[in-house]
Short mmCIF file of C-alpha atoms and ligand atoms in Angstrom, two decimals:
data_model
loop_
_atom_site.label_atom_id
_atom_site.label_comp_id
_atom_site.label_asym_id
_atom_site.label_seq_id
_atom_site.Cartn_x
_atom_site.Cartn_y
_atom_site.Cartn_z
CA MET J 1 -200.76 -135.23 3.82
CA GLY J 2 -199.36 -138.47 4.15
CA LEU J 3 -202.07 -140.32 5.90
CA ASN J 4 -200.41 -144.25 6.09
CA ARG J 5 -199.25 -144.22 2.26
CA LEU J 6 -196.02 -146.32 3.74
CA ALA J 7 -198.79 -148.25 5.78
CA LEU J 8 -200.64 -149.43 2.80
CA VAL J 9 -197.88 -149.76 0.34
CA CYS J 10 -196.01 -152.44 3.21
CA SER J 11 -199.16 -153.99 3.90
CA ALA J 12 -199.43 -157.73 3.48
CA VAL J 13 -201.30 -159.30 0.71
CA LEU J 14 -204.71 -160.71 2.82
CA LEU J 15 -206.92 -162.58 1.12
CA LEU J 16 -210.09 -162.93 2.51
CA THR J 17 -212.99 -164.80 1.73
CA PHE J 18 -216.54 -164.12 4.00
CA SER J 19 -219.79 -163.89 3.54
CA VAL J 20 -221.96 -161.99 6.25
CA VAL J 21 -225.64 -161.64 6.84
CA SER J 22 -226.26 -160.22 9.53
CA HIS J 23 -226.66 -156.52 11.92
CA ALA J 24 -223.19 -156.82 13.48
CA GLY J 25 -221.12 -154.50 11.96
CA VAL J 26 -217.97 -155.64 9.69
CA THR J 27 -215.10 -154.08 9.65
CA SER J 28 -213.27 -155.59 6.47
CA ASN J 29 -209.22 -155.59 6.60
CA TYR J 30 -209.27 -156.00 2.80
CA THR J 31 -205.67 -154.89 2.42
CA ARG J 32 -204.79 -156.06 -1.08
CA VAL J 33 -202.26 -152.98 -2.61
CA ALA J 34 -204.00 -150.61 -4.67
CA GLU J 35 -202.46 -147.88 -7.18
CA PRO J 36 -200.60 -145.74 -5.51
CA SER J 37 -202.28 -142.41 -4.32
CA GLU J 38 -199.48 -140.73 -5.94
CA GLU J 39 -200.52 -137.45 -8.04
CA MET J 40 -200.13 -138.29 -11.63
CA PRO J 41 -197.72 -135.56 -13.43
CA LEU J 42 -199.05 -132.41 -14.85
CA GLU J 43 -197.59 -133.57 -18.13
CA THR J 44 -200.01 -136.51 -17.92
CA PHE J 45 -202.85 -133.85 -18.93
CA PRO J 46 -201.51 -131.49 -21.69
CA PRO J 47 -204.17 -129.24 -23.38
CA PRO J 48 -205.85 -130.64 -26.37
CA ALA J 49 -204.41 -129.78 -29.66
CA GLY J 50 -205.44 -127.18 -31.54
CA TYR J 51 -205.54 -123.45 -31.50
CA ASN J 52 -207.14 -122.06 -28.49
CA ALA J 53 -209.09 -125.30 -28.29
CA PRO J 54 -211.77 -125.54 -25.56
CA GLU J 55 -210.44 -127.43 -22.35
CA GLN J 56 -211.51 -128.91 -19.18
CA VAL J 57 -215.41 -129.03 -20.52
CA HIS J 58 -217.76 -130.43 -17.45
CA ILE J 59 -221.67 -130.22 -17.31
CA THR J 60 -223.79 -130.25 -14.40
CA GLN J 61 -227.59 -129.81 -14.23
CA GLY J 62 -228.67 -126.29 -15.02
CA ASP J 63 -232.47 -125.95 -13.17
CA HIS J 64 -234.45 -127.69 -10.76
CA ASN J 65 -235.81 -130.10 -13.07
CA GLY J 66 -233.61 -131.39 -15.60
CA ARG J 67 -234.47 -129.50 -18.53
CA ALA J 68 -231.29 -126.77 -18.60
CA MET J 69 -227.53 -127.89 -18.35
CA ILE J 70 -224.68 -125.71 -17.46
CA ILE J 71 -221.89 -126.33 -19.92
CA SER J 72 -218.41 -125.06 -18.45
CA TRP J 73 -215.46 -124.93 -20.26
CA VAL J 74 -211.98 -123.28 -20.58
CA THR J 75 -210.02 -121.51 -23.27
CA LEU J 76 -206.78 -119.63 -23.13
CA VAL J 77 -207.47 -116.52 -25.11
CA ASN J 78 -210.56 -114.78 -25.32
CA ASP J 79 -211.31 -114.95 -29.09
CA ASP J 80 -214.71 -114.10 -30.62
CA GLY J 81 -216.82 -116.90 -30.63
CA SER J 82 -214.87 -119.09 -27.41
CA ASN J 83 -217.67 -118.35 -25.49
CA VAL J 84 -220.06 -119.73 -27.94
CA ILE J 85 -221.76 -123.13 -27.08
CA ARG J 86 -223.65 -124.66 -30.72
CA TYR J 87 -226.16 -127.79 -29.71
CA TRP J 88 -228.67 -130.28 -31.24
CA PRO J 89 -231.05 -133.34 -30.96
CA ALA J 90 -229.34 -136.33 -31.64
CA ASN J 91 -232.14 -137.29 -33.57
CA THR J 92 -231.81 -134.54 -35.90
CA ASP J 93 -229.06 -134.18 -38.59
CA GLY J 94 -227.75 -131.14 -36.89
CA SER J 95 -228.42 -128.81 -40.02
CA THR J 96 -230.11 -126.60 -37.65
CA LYS J 97 -228.20 -125.67 -34.14
CA GLU J 98 -229.07 -123.90 -31.21
CA SER J 99 -226.47 -121.64 -30.13
CA ALA J 100 -225.43 -119.58 -26.43
CA GLU J 101 -223.60 -117.52 -25.17
CA ALA J 102 -221.47 -117.85 -21.91
CA SER J 103 -220.73 -115.65 -19.35
CA THR J 104 -216.92 -115.75 -19.27
CA SER J 105 -214.25 -114.45 -16.37
CA SER J 106 -211.04 -115.36 -15.38
CA TYR J 107 -209.15 -114.96 -11.56
CA ARG J 108 -205.74 -114.36 -10.27
CA TYR J 109 -204.53 -116.62 -7.46
CA PHE J 110 -201.26 -115.70 -5.73
CA ASP J 111 -198.89 -115.66 -8.98
CA TYR J 112 -201.52 -117.71 -11.24
CA THR J 113 -203.82 -116.20 -14.04
CA SER J 114 -206.40 -118.62 -15.03
CA GLY J 115 -207.45 -119.02 -18.34
CA PHE J 116 -210.97 -117.91 -19.59
CA LEU J 117 -213.83 -119.62 -17.76
CA HIS J 118 -217.00 -120.39 -20.03
CA HIS J 119 -219.97 -121.16 -18.44
CA ALA J 120 -223.12 -121.51 -20.49
CA THR J 121 -226.61 -122.65 -19.26
CA ILE J 122 -228.76 -124.16 -22.30
CA LYS J 123 -232.47 -124.11 -21.37
CA GLY J 124 -235.32 -125.74 -22.75
CA LEU J 125 -234.37 -128.94 -23.33
CA GLU J 126 -236.31 -132.25 -24.01
CA TYR J 127 -236.53 -134.65 -21.43
CA GLU J 128 -234.74 -138.11 -21.68
CA THR J 129 -232.77 -137.03 -25.06
CA LYS J 130 -229.58 -136.80 -26.28
CA TYR J 131 -228.11 -134.08 -27.31
CA PHE J 132 -224.86 -133.02 -29.18
CA TYR J 133 -222.88 -130.31 -28.13
CA GLU J 134 -219.75 -128.57 -29.87
CA LEU J 135 -217.24 -126.02 -28.59
CA GLY J 136 -214.56 -123.82 -30.02
CA SER J 137 -213.85 -122.81 -33.67
CA GLY J 138 -212.24 -124.04 -37.04
CA ARG J 139 -210.21 -127.07 -36.53
CA SER J 140 -210.29 -126.55 -32.87
CA THR J 141 -213.91 -127.57 -32.84
CA ARG J 142 -214.57 -130.27 -29.95
CA GLN J 143 -217.80 -132.38 -29.96
CA PHE J 144 -219.20 -133.62 -27.12
CA ASN J 145 -222.74 -135.04 -26.32
CA PHE J 146 -225.13 -135.90 -23.04
CA MET J 147 -228.35 -137.27 -22.01
CA THR J 148 -231.01 -135.52 -20.21
CA PRO J 149 -233.21 -136.93 -17.36
CA PRO J 150 -236.39 -138.52 -17.98
CA LYS J 151 -238.97 -136.60 -16.61
CA VAL J 152 -239.33 -136.24 -13.12
CA GLY J 153 -242.01 -138.86 -11.49
CA PRO J 154 -241.95 -141.29 -8.66
CA ASP J 155 -241.35 -144.55 -10.73
CA VAL J 156 -238.66 -143.31 -12.77
CA PRO J 157 -235.56 -145.57 -12.68
CA TYR J 158 -232.32 -143.81 -12.61
CA THR J 159 -228.71 -144.20 -11.90
CA PHE J 160 -225.93 -142.68 -10.27
CA GLY J 161 -222.55 -143.01 -9.58
CA VAL J 162 -221.22 -141.87 -6.32
CA ILE J 163 -217.55 -140.48 -5.66
CA GLY J 164 -215.81 -138.37 -3.20
CA ASP J 165 -212.55 -136.86 -2.65
CA LEU J 166 -211.00 -137.90 -6.13
CA GLY J 167 -207.76 -135.69 -6.41
CA GLN J 168 -205.77 -136.90 -9.33
CA THR J 169 -203.17 -139.37 -8.56
CA PHE J 170 -202.92 -143.06 -10.20
CA ALA J 171 -205.36 -144.25 -7.83
CA SER J 172 -207.96 -141.32 -8.68
CA ASN J 173 -207.88 -142.47 -12.17
CA GLN J 174 -208.56 -146.16 -11.50
CA THR J 175 -211.82 -145.03 -9.17
CA LEU J 176 -212.68 -142.70 -12.22
CA TYR J 177 -212.05 -145.22 -15.32
CA ASN J 178 -213.73 -148.11 -12.70
CA TYR J 179 -217.21 -146.01 -12.70
CA MET J 180 -216.95 -145.12 -16.31
CA SER J 181 -216.91 -149.18 -17.19
CA ALA J 182 -219.80 -149.84 -14.78
CA ASN J 183 -222.58 -151.74 -15.56
CA PRO J 184 -225.53 -150.61 -15.39
CA LYS J 185 -223.61 -147.31 -16.13
CA GLY J 186 -224.07 -144.07 -14.08
CA GLN J 187 -226.20 -141.44 -15.66
CA ALA J 188 -225.01 -138.65 -13.44
CA VAL J 189 -222.27 -138.34 -10.60
CA LEU J 190 -223.32 -137.52 -6.85
CA PHE J 191 -219.87 -136.06 -6.20
CA VAL J 192 -219.49 -135.26 -2.44
CA GLY J 193 -216.74 -132.70 -2.63
CA ASP J 194 -212.64 -132.29 -2.54
CA LEU J 195 -212.08 -132.26 -6.16
CA SER J 196 -208.41 -131.33 -7.27
CA TYR J 197 -206.50 -130.89 -4.02
CA ALA J 198 -204.70 -128.45 -5.54
CA ASP J 199 -204.07 -126.91 -1.97
CA ASP J 200 -201.84 -129.61 -0.85
CA HIS J 201 -199.27 -128.28 -3.34
CA PRO J 202 -196.82 -125.37 -2.82
CA ASN J 203 -198.58 -121.71 -3.21
CA HIS J 204 -202.03 -123.65 -3.85
CA ASP J 205 -200.65 -124.83 -7.49
CA GLN J 206 -203.51 -123.56 -9.48
CA ARG J 207 -202.43 -125.46 -12.44
CA LYS J 208 -203.59 -128.42 -10.60
CA TRP J 209 -207.18 -127.55 -10.83
CA ASP J 210 -206.48 -127.45 -14.82
CA SER J 211 -205.06 -130.77 -15.00
CA TYR J 212 -207.94 -131.67 -12.67
CA GLY J 213 -210.46 -130.25 -15.14
CA ARG J 214 -208.74 -132.02 -17.84
CA PHE J 215 -208.69 -135.58 -15.69
CA VAL J 216 -212.42 -135.52 -15.10
CA GLU J 217 -213.54 -134.44 -18.61
CA PRO J 218 -213.93 -137.99 -20.16
CA SER J 219 -216.95 -138.56 -17.87
CA ALA J 220 -217.93 -135.22 -16.66
CA ALA J 221 -218.44 -133.80 -20.13
CA TYR J 222 -220.97 -136.28 -21.16
CA GLN J 223 -222.81 -136.60 -17.53
CA PRO J 224 -223.33 -134.30 -14.86
CA TRP J 225 -221.43 -134.54 -12.05
CA ILE J 226 -223.65 -132.92 -8.98
CA TRP J 227 -220.91 -130.85 -7.42
CA ALA J 228 -220.77 -130.36 -3.39
CA ALA J 229 -217.60 -128.23 -1.80
CA GLY J 230 -215.62 -129.89 0.42
CA ASN J 231 -212.60 -128.13 2.61
CA HIS J 232 -209.99 -128.57 -0.28
CA GLU J 233 -212.69 -126.34 -2.33
CA LEU J 234 -211.44 -123.41 0.28
CA ASP J 235 -208.32 -122.49 -0.98
CA PHE J 236 -208.47 -119.89 1.61
CA ALA J 237 -204.84 -118.60 2.31
CA PRO J 238 -204.19 -115.44 3.86
CA SER J 239 -200.37 -115.65 3.99
CA LEU J 240 -200.33 -115.88 -0.18
CA GLY J 241 -202.49 -112.87 -0.04
CA GLU J 242 -205.97 -115.24 -0.65
CA ASN J 243 -208.59 -114.14 1.80
CA GLN J 244 -211.46 -115.06 -0.59
CA ALA J 245 -212.81 -118.51 0.70
CA PHE J 246 -213.86 -121.04 -2.40
CA LYS J 247 -212.99 -118.67 -5.00
CA PRO J 248 -210.89 -120.75 -7.34
CA PHE J 249 -213.97 -123.39 -7.16
CA GLN J 250 -216.51 -121.26 -7.49
CA LYS J 251 -215.25 -119.70 -10.82
CA ARG J 252 -214.60 -123.03 -12.42
CA TYR J 253 -217.87 -124.76 -11.39
CA GLN J 254 -221.30 -123.53 -11.23
CA THR J 255 -224.35 -125.11 -9.89
CA PRO J 256 -228.25 -124.22 -10.50
CA TYR J 257 -229.04 -122.75 -6.94
CA ARG J 258 -231.02 -119.84 -7.60
CA ALA J 259 -233.83 -122.43 -9.19
CA SER J 260 -234.16 -123.61 -5.87
CA LYS J 261 -234.21 -120.27 -4.04
CA SER J 262 -230.61 -120.54 -2.30
CA THR J 263 -228.29 -117.57 -2.17
CA SER J 264 -225.26 -119.71 -2.61
CA SER J 265 -223.99 -121.48 -5.02
CA LEU J 266 -222.41 -123.95 -2.26
CA TRP J 267 -226.09 -125.08 -0.65
CA TYR J 268 -228.63 -125.75 -3.46
CA SER J 269 -231.37 -128.57 -4.71
CA ILE J 270 -232.14 -130.55 -7.66
CA LYS J 271 -234.87 -132.82 -8.73
CA ARG J 272 -233.63 -135.56 -11.13
CA ALA J 273 -235.98 -138.60 -12.06
CA SER J 274 -237.62 -139.77 -8.84
CA THR J 275 -234.94 -138.05 -6.74
CA TYR J 276 -234.39 -134.86 -4.62
CA ILE J 277 -230.96 -134.15 -3.86
CA ILE J 278 -230.44 -131.58 -1.51
CA VAL J 279 -226.24 -130.31 -1.23
CA LEU J 280 -225.35 -128.61 1.75
CA SER J 281 -221.89 -126.80 2.69
CA SER J 282 -220.11 -128.29 5.56
CA TYR J 283 -217.63 -124.84 5.73
CA SER J 284 -220.28 -122.44 5.01
CA ALA J 285 -222.12 -121.14 8.21
CA PHE J 286 -225.35 -123.41 9.37
CA ASP J 287 -226.09 -122.38 12.80
CA LYS J 288 -229.63 -121.01 13.55
CA TYR J 289 -230.28 -117.37 11.59
CA THR J 290 -228.10 -118.51 8.96
CA PRO J 291 -228.97 -118.01 5.09
CA GLN J 292 -227.82 -122.18 4.59
CA ASN J 293 -230.00 -122.72 7.90
CA SER J 294 -233.16 -120.83 7.02
CA TRP J 295 -232.75 -122.47 3.38
CA LEU J 296 -232.83 -126.19 4.52
CA GLU J 297 -235.59 -125.21 6.69
CA SER J 298 -237.75 -124.08 4.05
CA GLU J 299 -236.38 -126.22 1.55
CA LEU J 300 -237.29 -129.46 3.16
CA LYS J 301 -240.93 -128.36 3.09
CA LYS J 302 -240.79 -128.16 -0.74
CA VAL J 303 -240.04 -131.84 -1.17
CA ASN J 304 -243.27 -133.53 -2.48
CA ARG J 305 -242.06 -137.37 -1.70
CA GLU J 306 -245.49 -138.53 -4.21
CA GLU J 307 -243.76 -136.96 -6.85
CA THR J 308 -239.92 -137.63 -5.79
CA PRO J 309 -239.94 -140.42 -3.51
CA TRP J 310 -236.28 -140.71 -3.09
CA LEU J 311 -234.57 -137.85 -0.73
CA PHE J 312 -230.68 -137.63 -0.76
CA VAL J 313 -228.64 -135.21 0.94
CA LEU J 314 -224.94 -135.19 -0.31
CA VAL J 315 -222.14 -133.27 2.23
CA HIS J 316 -218.74 -133.15 2.89
CA SER J 317 -217.95 -134.09 6.43
CA PRO J 318 -219.61 -137.11 7.66
CA TRP J 319 -222.40 -137.20 10.67
CA TYR J 320 -221.75 -140.76 11.46
CA ASN J 321 -218.00 -141.83 11.19
CA SER J 322 -216.04 -144.41 13.28
CA ASN J 323 -212.60 -143.38 11.52
CA GLY J 324 -209.97 -142.08 13.91
CA TYR J 325 -209.19 -139.78 10.86
CA HIS J 326 -211.88 -135.79 10.94
CA TYR J 327 -213.30 -137.74 13.62
CA MET J 328 -216.42 -135.95 14.87
CA GLU J 329 -215.48 -132.96 12.34
CA GLY J 330 -219.39 -132.88 11.20
CA GLU J 331 -220.61 -133.19 14.94
CA SER J 332 -221.86 -129.61 15.44
CA MET J 333 -223.68 -129.77 11.69
CA ARG J 334 -225.27 -133.28 12.56
CA VAL J 335 -226.33 -131.71 16.03
CA THR J 336 -228.02 -128.76 13.90
CA PHE J 337 -229.78 -130.57 11.23
CA GLU J 338 -230.27 -134.37 12.35
CA PRO J 339 -233.56 -133.78 13.56
CA TRP J 340 -234.96 -132.31 10.56
CA LEU J 341 -233.41 -135.03 8.28
CA VAL J 342 -235.33 -137.71 10.71
CA GLN J 343 -238.42 -135.93 10.62
CA ASN J 344 -238.45 -135.67 6.81
CA LYS J 345 -237.52 -139.58 6.29
CA VAL J 346 -234.11 -138.88 4.43
CA ASP J 347 -233.27 -142.05 2.28
CA ILE J 348 -229.67 -141.82 2.36
CA VAL J 349 -226.66 -138.99 3.68
CA PHE J 350 -223.46 -139.06 1.29
CA ALA J 351 -220.30 -137.54 3.11
CA GLY J 352 -216.70 -137.64 1.82
CA HIS J 353 -213.96 -136.13 3.66
CA VAL J 354 -212.52 -139.52 5.35
CA HIS J 355 -210.37 -141.45 2.77
CA ALA J 356 -212.10 -144.61 3.47
CA TYR J 357 -215.59 -146.40 2.94
CA GLU J 358 -217.97 -146.81 5.80
CA ARG J 359 -221.94 -147.57 5.71
CA SER J 360 -224.17 -146.75 8.79
CA GLU J 361 -227.23 -148.58 10.14
CA ARG J 362 -230.39 -146.60 10.36
CA VAL J 363 -229.71 -144.73 13.43
CA SER J 364 -230.63 -141.05 14.99
CA ASN J 365 -229.19 -139.35 17.93
CA ILE J 366 -231.58 -136.59 18.46
CA LYS J 367 -232.86 -137.36 21.94
CA TYR J 368 -230.04 -135.58 23.63
CA ASN J 369 -230.56 -132.37 25.49
CA ILE J 370 -228.32 -130.50 27.52
CA THR J 371 -230.14 -131.26 30.68
CA ASP J 372 -230.74 -135.30 30.31
CA GLY J 373 -227.65 -135.62 28.59
CA LEU J 374 -228.70 -139.09 27.46
CA SER J 375 -226.78 -139.34 23.87
CA SER J 376 -226.17 -142.28 22.12
CA PRO J 377 -227.41 -143.45 18.63
CA VAL J 378 -230.26 -145.65 18.58
CA LYS J 379 -231.71 -147.56 15.13
CA ASP J 380 -234.50 -145.53 13.84
CA PRO J 381 -236.49 -145.93 10.78
CA SER J 382 -237.11 -143.11 10.40
CA ALA J 383 -233.15 -141.90 10.09
CA PRO J 384 -231.08 -142.14 6.82
CA ILE J 385 -228.31 -144.31 6.03
CA TYR J 386 -224.83 -142.74 6.51
CA ILE J 387 -222.58 -143.12 3.64
CA THR J 388 -219.04 -141.96 4.03
CA ILE J 389 -217.34 -142.66 0.53
CA GLY J 390 -214.20 -139.96 0.81
CA ASP J 391 -211.99 -142.96 -1.15
CA GLY J 392 -211.63 -141.69 -4.35
CA GLY J 393 -207.83 -142.07 -4.03
CA ASN J 394 -206.31 -138.67 -3.75
CA ILE J 395 -203.16 -137.64 -2.80
CA GLU J 396 -203.55 -137.54 1.01
CA GLY J 397 -203.73 -141.45 0.72
CA ILE J 398 -206.28 -144.16 2.37
CA ALA J 399 -207.28 -143.19 6.55
CA ASN J 400 -206.94 -146.70 7.92
CA ASP J 401 -207.47 -145.77 11.59
CA TYR J 402 -210.73 -147.70 12.82
CA THR J 403 -211.84 -147.21 15.90
CA TYR J 404 -212.42 -150.55 17.97
CA PRO J 405 -214.60 -152.00 18.80
CA GLN J 406 -216.63 -151.01 15.81
CA PRO J 407 -219.62 -148.96 16.93
CA SER J 408 -223.15 -150.15 16.45
CA TYR J 409 -224.17 -147.80 14.03
CA SER J 410 -221.17 -148.63 11.97
CA ALA J 411 -222.62 -151.52 9.37
CA TYR J 412 -219.41 -152.26 7.38
CA ARG J 413 -216.43 -150.25 6.72
CA GLU J 414 -213.23 -150.58 4.76
CA ALA J 415 -210.33 -148.68 4.31
CA SER J 416 -210.08 -148.81 0.31
CA PHE J 417 -210.15 -146.71 -2.81
CA GLY J 418 -213.55 -147.24 -4.85
CA HIS J 419 -217.11 -145.70 -5.79
CA ALA J 420 -220.67 -146.86 -5.58
CA ILE J 421 -223.49 -147.18 -7.55
CA LEU J 422 -227.01 -146.06 -6.79
CA ASP J 423 -229.49 -147.97 -8.95
CA ILE J 424 -232.92 -146.68 -8.43
CA LYS J 425 -235.43 -149.20 -9.70
CA ASN J 426 -238.82 -147.87 -8.55
CA ARG J 427 -240.62 -145.91 -5.66
CA THR J 428 -240.04 -148.63 -3.07
CA HIS J 429 -236.36 -149.99 -4.27
CA ALA J 430 -232.86 -148.98 -4.88
CA LEU J 431 -230.04 -151.12 -5.48
CA TYR J 432 -226.73 -149.68 -3.61
CA THR J 433 -223.36 -151.06 -4.26
CA TRP J 434 -219.83 -150.15 -3.73
CA HIS J 435 -216.89 -151.46 -5.62
CA ARG J 436 -213.23 -151.12 -4.57
CA ASN J 437 -210.53 -150.41 -6.71
CA GLN J 438 -208.47 -153.90 -6.82
CA ASP J 439 -211.16 -155.77 -8.09
CA ASP J 440 -212.65 -155.66 -11.71
CA GLU J 441 -215.90 -153.46 -11.54
CA PRO J 442 -218.34 -156.06 -11.25
CA VAL J 443 -217.63 -157.41 -7.96
CA VAL J 444 -219.15 -155.72 -5.39
CA ALA J 445 -217.95 -155.17 -1.63
CA ASP J 446 -220.83 -154.01 -0.20
CA SER J 447 -224.29 -153.96 -1.16
CA LEU J 448 -227.75 -152.77 -0.06
CA TRP J 449 -231.13 -152.95 -1.07
CA VAL J 450 -232.08 -149.40 0.09
CA LYS J 451 -235.93 -149.54 0.88
CA ASN J 452 -237.58 -145.95 0.40
CA ARG J 453 -238.45 -144.38 3.59
CA TYR J 454 -241.89 -142.97 2.59
CA PHE J 455 -243.35 -145.78 0.44
CA LEU J 456 -241.65 -148.91 2.19
CA PRO J 457 -240.13 -147.95 5.75
CA GLU J 458 -239.08 -151.41 6.31
CA GLU J 459 -235.77 -152.50 7.90
CA GLU J 460 -233.06 -153.36 5.33
CA THR J 461 -231.31 -156.55 5.33
CA ASP J 462 -227.86 -156.14 5.12
CA SER J 463 -226.03 -157.99 2.38
CA VAL J 464 -222.44 -157.78 2.84
CA ASP J 465 -220.56 -160.27 0.14
CA THR J 466 -216.89 -159.75 0.46
CA ARG J 467 -215.52 -161.92 -2.50
CA ILE J 468 -211.76 -161.55 -3.12
C1 NAG R 1 -210.28 -156.61 11.17
O1 NAG R 1 -209.26 -156.67 12.21
C2 NAG R 1 -210.04 -156.03 13.57
C3 NAG R 1 -209.00 -155.88 14.48
O2 NAG R 1 -207.73 -156.47 14.39
C4 NAG R 1 -210.67 -157.18 14.08
O3 NAG R 1 -211.47 -157.15 15.19
C5 NAG R 1 -211.85 -157.70 13.12
O4 NAG R 1 -212.64 -158.89 13.73
C6 NAG R 1 -211.21 -158.14 11.78
N1 NAG R 1 -212.31 -158.28 10.52
C7 NAG R 1 -212.41 -159.14 9.94
C8 NAG R 1 -213.58 -159.21 8.97
O5 NAG R 1 -211.63 -160.27 9.84
C1 NAG R 2 -205.98 -144.01 -16.62
O1 NAG R 2 -206.64 -145.27 -16.77
C2 NAG R 2 -207.17 -145.82 -17.87
C3 NAG R 2 -207.65 -146.67 -17.70
O2 NAG R 2 -207.43 -147.88 -16.85
C4 NAG R 2 -205.63 -146.18 -18.51
O3 NAG R 2 -205.90 -146.34 -20.04
C5 NAG R 2 -204.79 -144.58 -18.46
O4 NAG R 2 -203.53 -145.26 -18.99
C6 NAG R 2 -204.80 -144.19 -17.12
N1 NAG R 2 -203.63 -143.11 -16.86
C7 NAG R 2 -202.70 -143.19 -15.78
C8 NAG R 2 -201.89 -141.85 -16.09
O5 NAG R 2 -202.14 -143.86 -15.41
C1 NAG R 3 -234.72 -132.68 28.62
O1 NAG R 3 -235.38 -134.50 28.53
C2 NAG R 3 -235.65 -134.86 29.71
C3 NAG R 3 -236.10 -136.19 29.61
O2 NAG R 3 -236.38 -136.57 28.43
C4 NAG R 3 -237.34 -133.87 29.38
O3 NAG R 3 -237.74 -133.94 30.76
C5 NAG R 3 -237.21 -132.30 29.51
O4 NAG R 3 -237.60 -131.62 29.37
C6 NAG R 3 -236.32 -131.81 28.39
N1 NAG R 3 -235.49 -130.35 28.04
C7 NAG R 3 -235.49 -129.61 27.34
C8 NAG R 3 -235.46 -128.18 27.47
O5 NAG R 3 -236.52 -130.02 26.19
C1 NAG R 4 -239.78 -152.24 -7.36
O1 NAG R 4 -238.17 -152.87 -7.53
C2 NAG R 4 -238.10 -154.29 -6.91
C3 NAG R 4 -236.58 -154.58 -7.41
O2 NAG R 4 -236.07 -154.74 -8.55
C4 NAG R 4 -239.39 -155.07 -7.19
O3 NAG R 4 -238.55 -156.56 -6.52
C5 NAG R 4 -240.47 -154.76 -7.01
O4 NAG R 4 -241.62 -155.44 -7.15
C6 NAG R 4 -240.82 -153.30 -8.04
N1 NAG R 4 -241.85 -152.97 -7.61
C7 NAG R 4 -242.77 -152.67 -8.22
C8 NAG R 4 -244.23 -152.10 -7.62
O5 NAG R 4 -242.50 -152.98 -9.61
FE1 FE2 R 5 -212.00 -133.60 3.02
#
C-alpha cells in the first residue's frame, strides 16, 4: 500500500525535452502528475440493467492455435439458459446460430458468496473471422463480438497490447481507455498479472473482483486477454480461513492450459499468428523436478521458429529490475530458467509487479557458478529483452525508487503509468512502443524496432524519443 502516492502528487511539474540515440541507459525523470491511483468506488460499476443480465464478460484464447475461444461471464442466479452462449459469424445474418453450454460454479470466500461463474469454450472457429456472440435471454440479452486471429504462420502481422498490474483506480481507467484508443489497435492483450487488487481491501473484499470484471469488460469481452497470475491473485489468507491459493482468480479466469499439456492453469502456452507465447507463474514452484519446471523444459523443445518466429514469455515478477521495489524478488526464477531462455533465443520477456516502466538491453547472467563466483550481466545477442510494465495504475501507486547509478543492463526506465503496443510486422521486425498515460496515445515515450532473434539476430538501435 501507499508507495509514494504523496510524493507523486506533490512532485513538481517537470518539462523535459530530450532525444537520445545511444546505448547509455536513460532514467526519465518525467513527473507530470497523472490521474491519481485512487480506487474508483464500487458504485462506478453497477451490474448491467435487466433481470439476471450477464456481466463481467471476458474472453481468452481457448486452444493452442487460436481456433477456440473461452467465453466467461457471471450471472446472479442460475436460471435455465443462463449458461448458454449463442454465436455466429458476422458475415451471416445470424438466422443460424451455434450454441454452447458453459460449465458453471460459484465459490465462497470468507463472508462473500460469488455469483454463478460461467465458462464456455467454443471451438472450430474459422481463422481471421469476426463472430458475434450473445448471452442472457429476453430483455437481458447482451451481444458482443470478437475477431479470431489469422492462421498461425511465420509472416503473419499481429498487434498486441501489453498491460500489467492494472487494478481499478482512476489511473487504471486512463491506462485501459488509452489502450483502447491505440492506433494501431491492439488485437489481444498480454496481461502480466495483478488484476483486481481485491486483497488490498478488508477481508480481501471479493466485490472488487466483480467490479474489476465490469471495469475491463469494454475491452476484455471483445478481444482475448492472455492472463498471467501475479501475487495479488493469491488471495491466500489463513487468518480468514482461506487456505487455497489462487481460488478466486482460477474460478473467474480460465486459460487453455490443457492444450499445451500443462497441469495447471497458471502456466501454459499458446500460438497466435506469428507468435509463441509462454506464460509462467512466479508464485508456483519452479525448481527442478516441479511440474512447472518439467513442463517448461519440454515446452521449449516444441517451439518451431520457422512456424512462429516470435517467442515471448510472460511472468509476473521481473528478472531484471533496477527499481528498489521488489528488488531481486524474481532472482531465483531467473537463476533457474534464464539459461533455457537464452539457449532458445526468446525475443522478449514481459513482467509486471514493479509499478513503473523499465526496458533492458539484451543481457544474460548465466555464467555464474558457485565455484568461480563471477556474476554480472553481459551483453548477449541471444538473450531476451526484459520489459517490466507493472505500471497499469493500481491502488498501490507508482514505484519511483530507482537505484543509482543506472545499471548497464537497464536501457530505459521511468516511473509513470502506461501501457505498450507490440506491433509485429513480419518474421524479422516488430515495432514496440510504450505510452505513458499523461500523454495522448500517439505520443511514444519509449520505442524500439525489435529484431527477431531467430531470423535477424542483429543488435537493435535504441530509439528513445521523449517529447513532452
Ligand atoms: C534523472 O535524475 C537522476 C538523479 O537525479 C539523474 O542521475 C539522471 O541523469 C536524470 N535523468 C535525466 C534524463 O535527466
Ligand atoms: C474512464 O475513462 C473514460 C475515457 O476517458 C471516461 O469516459 C470515464 O468517465 C472514466 N471513468 C471514470 C470513473 O473516471
Ligand atoms: C565453474 O566455472 C569455472 C570457471 O569458468 C569452471 O572452471 C568450472 O568448471 C565451473 N564449475 C562447474 C561445476 O561448472
Ligand atoms: C519486415 O518489416 C520491416 C519493417 O516494416 C521492413 O523494413 C522489412 O522490409 C520487412 N521485411 C520483409 C521481408 O518484408
Ligand atoms: Fe505484483
